[in-house]
Amino acid sequence: MNIEAVRAIYMFEMARARRTVTQTIVSPVISTSLYFVVFGAAIGSRIQSVGGIGYGSFIVPGLVMLSLLAQSISNASFGIYFPRFTGTIYEVLSAPVSPLEIVLGYAGAAASKSIILGIIILATAGIFVPLHVEHPVWMLAFLVLTAATFSLFGFIIGIWADGFEKLQIVPLLIVTPLTFLGGSFYSINMLPPPWRTVALFNPVVYLISGFRWSFYGMADVNVAVSLGMTAVFLALALLIVAWIFRTGYRLKA
Amino acid sequence: MGRDQVAVRGFGAPAILTGMDDIIAISGVSKTYASGFVALEGVDLTIRRGEIFALLGPNGAGKTTLISIVCGIVRATSGRVTVDGHDIVRDWRAARSLIGLVPQELTTDAFESVWNTVSFTRGLFGLRAKPAHIESVLRALSLWDKKDSRVMTLSGGMKRRLLIAKALAHEPRILFLDEPTAGVDVDLRHDMWQLVSRLRQEGVTVILTTHYIEEAEEMADRVGVINKGELVLVRNKADLLHELGSKRLSLRLRSPLARVPEALAGWRLELSSDGSELTCLYDAKDVRDGVGGFLERVREAGIEFTDLSTTESSLEDIFVSLVRGRN
Ligand SMILES: Nc1ncnc2c1ncn2[C@@H]1O[C@H](COP(=O)(O)OP(=O)(O)O)[C@@H](O)[C@H]1O
Ligand SMILES: [Mg+2]
């Protein structure tokens, strides 16, 4: 295992985040605060509570997930796309670094960044509403698993993309809608029955539900199912990454 | 290699012989890109430990493709490559650890500092930080005072040197320089040549590609010529110049001639426009009708001359004639 290489890639990516701190930290914090103002104040004045939880507190796990998914994907996809775009990827490909080490470096850094961001958002949320974490270990587990999984998906997008538009199209057209429809701002139990069934096809529902359970002990779907689905997504992402490296897809001619 | 063994017709690539002194062995390497384009066809080549090898060929000949295969960036369609005995596919980690690569394109980071980007490469090769080494590399490449500058603030020439510094960050035993002096000013080109000879003294094997013949002529121990994906010849540079070069013998005539005399028909001759200089082109390796015979014939024809000079053709001439001959 080339630990030094993993460290080099990881530190390099983290340094990039430090340089672009406004983009990676400040703007998500501002947008989260805006969600609180808009959703918390506007909708919260109509919906008093969901399942006994104040509406403001109820939306916190969903908001964290929203940023976690978006930032994991954008960090990881940009992290690997940029060296492909500039051509500097040659040095990673010609170095004694295995695919696993490359992924650990790039996706690991992206996941770390979004986890840090998730924690910052939680802290920000704590300013607005009372927070309570019933299962802190599971909370952390969902945070880490989700960040890792979606950093891997981001990595895949960054390899697949052959232009900056494609880099943004998946998060914009797929991930953001799924997150908004996935129960960030409501419980899917509040939906009419046919729509509830449709919602269960949305993978993000399971992530948000499980994550919210770790806070308030209440969930839209059984927490074991949430955990199982998260594991399935992780496995799927790993399989695609393995395929990419085995075939050299978009990396090696 | 004996003079008489060499003939322009016999440009088959040499059979692959791996010995202690060979550091890279390439055998039967072909590359067909996904587009169907055949970039390399059955390349056999061995690089000797510690030598400077120049791979010479026109644009699109397949030089970068060949280097990229050895370095693990491009997958060969067929064939085998070993680096110091390590197969580049099965034993890729060991093989790649020995190699530093300076790519043809100026592909650099933008926002990182010079120091960080060079240290990054060392890390990729699994080595712990060694500031003293990085410092000496940066000093050798006149980049020391730029160590804290962002890469994007460097000039083109500095970026080129930065890429070399990165390639040397992990103290490689083999250095690939893909067109190191393309688009580089004369000063830098000479610095580069000096650097290469210093590396050679340290025992580093250097493989460079170029289409500047003078570069190969200046630096290389051996020269390989590649054209349209085929390695058309590999020779010691000195032998190549000696064996394949046409020589020119120029005679300054006592009295100008109106035309080339009948008696000298059969020789490749040129008469200067004022008729005062007669130049004979001859093959240095052609022993039968060597230059001696020509001078005898000149004397028999009663042509007097006041001075004579010979010039050897450069690699450039050889190269042009080779590539033209194959097209
Ligand atoms: N990824 C690729 N896909 C298709 N053709 C390629 C690719 N890379 C290089 N080629 C083609 O292969 C040939 C050899 O290219 P290259 O090895 O870069 O030549 P050189 O370095 O000698 O100029 C060129 O005709 C080039 O267009
Ligand atoms: Mg090239």
GROMACS .gro file of C-alpha atoms in nm, chain A residues 1-10 12 16 19 82 86-88 90-99 101 106 244-249 251-253, chain B residues 31 33 71-75 92-94 96-97 99 101-103 106-112 116-117 119-121 123-129 150 163 166:
model
   76
    1MET     CA    1   0.000   0.000   0.000
    2ASN     CA    2   0.143   0.333  -0.107
    3ILE     CA    3   0.034   0.533   0.196
    4GLU     CA    4   0.248   0.831   0.104
    5ALA     CA    5   0.067   0.860  -0.228
    6VAL     CA    6  -0.275   0.847  -0.064
    7ARG     CA    7  -0.159   1.112   0.175
    8ALA     CA    8  -0.016   1.326  -0.106
    9ILE     CA    9  -0.340   1.319  -0.305
   10TYR     CA   10  -0.550   1.371   0.006
   12PHE     CA   11  -0.339   1.817  -0.217
   16ARG     CA   12  -0.748   2.306  -0.270
   19ARG     CA   13  -0.789   2.796  -0.107
   82PHE     CA   14  -0.976   1.892  -1.311
   86THR     CA   15  -0.555   2.008  -1.744
   87GLY     CA   16  -0.366   1.689  -1.824
   88THR     CA   17  -0.187   1.665  -1.490
   90TYR     CA   18  -0.058   1.183  -1.624
   91GLU     CA   19   0.149   1.192  -1.310
   92VAL     CA   20  -0.099   0.998  -1.105
   93LEU     CA   21  -0.137   0.741  -1.383
   94SER     CA   22   0.238   0.696  -1.427
   95ALA     CA   23   0.316   0.682  -1.055
   96PRO     CA   24   0.324   0.360  -0.857
   97VAL     CA   25  -0.024   0.426  -0.724
   98SER     CA   26  -0.301   0.167  -0.737
   99PRO     CA   27  -0.662   0.245  -0.831
  101GLU     CA   28  -0.507   0.442  -0.352
  106TYR     CA   29  -0.957   1.175  -0.413
  244ILE     CA   30  -1.352   0.203  -1.452
  245PHE     CA   31  -1.006   0.104  -1.345
  246ARG     CA   32  -1.022  -0.242  -1.493
  247THR     CA   33  -1.114  -0.109  -1.835
  248GLY     CA   34  -0.917   0.215  -1.812
  249TYR     CA   35  -1.240   0.391  -1.907
  251LEU     CA   36  -0.834   0.728  -1.802
  252LYS     CA   37  -0.606   0.521  -2.021
  253ALA     CA   38  -0.608   0.498  -2.399
  284LYS     CA   39  -0.075   0.001  -3.021
  286TYR     CA   40  -0.608   0.329  -3.053
  324CYS     CA   41   0.518   0.471  -1.823
  325GLY     CA   42   0.179   0.305  -1.783
  326ILE     CA   43  -0.036   0.583  -1.924
  327VAL     CA   44  -0.135   0.401  -2.240
  328ARG     CA   45  -0.203   0.029  -2.263
  345TRP     CA   46   0.387  -0.226  -1.240
  346ARG     CA   47   0.467  -0.078  -0.904
  347ALA     CA   48   0.833  -0.171  -0.915
  349ARG     CA   49   0.703   0.270  -1.236
  350SER     CA   50   0.902   0.351  -0.923
  352ILE     CA   51   1.080   0.612  -1.391
  354LEU     CA   52   0.844   1.133  -1.693
  355VAL     CA   53   0.851   1.481  -1.839
  356PRO     CA   54   0.552   1.500  -2.070
  359LEU     CA   55   0.308   2.181  -2.051
  360THR     CA   56   0.057   2.027  -1.814
  361THR     CA   57   0.097   2.186  -1.476
  362ASP     CA   58  -0.116   2.275  -1.181
  363ALA     CA   59  -0.204   2.641  -1.158
  364PHE     CA   60  -0.270   2.747  -0.804
  365GLU     CA   61  -0.020   2.538  -0.615
  369ASN     CA   62   0.418   2.190  -0.315
  370THR     CA   63   0.371   2.061  -0.663
  372SER     CA   64   0.672   1.759  -0.323
  373PHE     CA   65   0.339   1.618  -0.438
  374THR     CA   66   0.510   1.413  -0.708
  376GLY     CA   67   0.467   1.169  -0.239
  377LEU     CA   68   0.296   0.995  -0.530
  378PHE     CA   69   0.603   0.777  -0.563
  379GLY     CA   70   0.562   0.666  -0.205
  380LEU     CA   71   0.862   0.853  -0.070
  381ARG     CA   72   0.877   1.056   0.244
  382ALA     CA   73   0.948   1.425   0.219
  403ARG     CA   74   0.221   2.984  -0.775
  416LEU     CA   75   0.801   1.954  -1.504
  419LYS     CA   76   0.875   1.708  -1.068
   0.00000   0.00000   0.00000
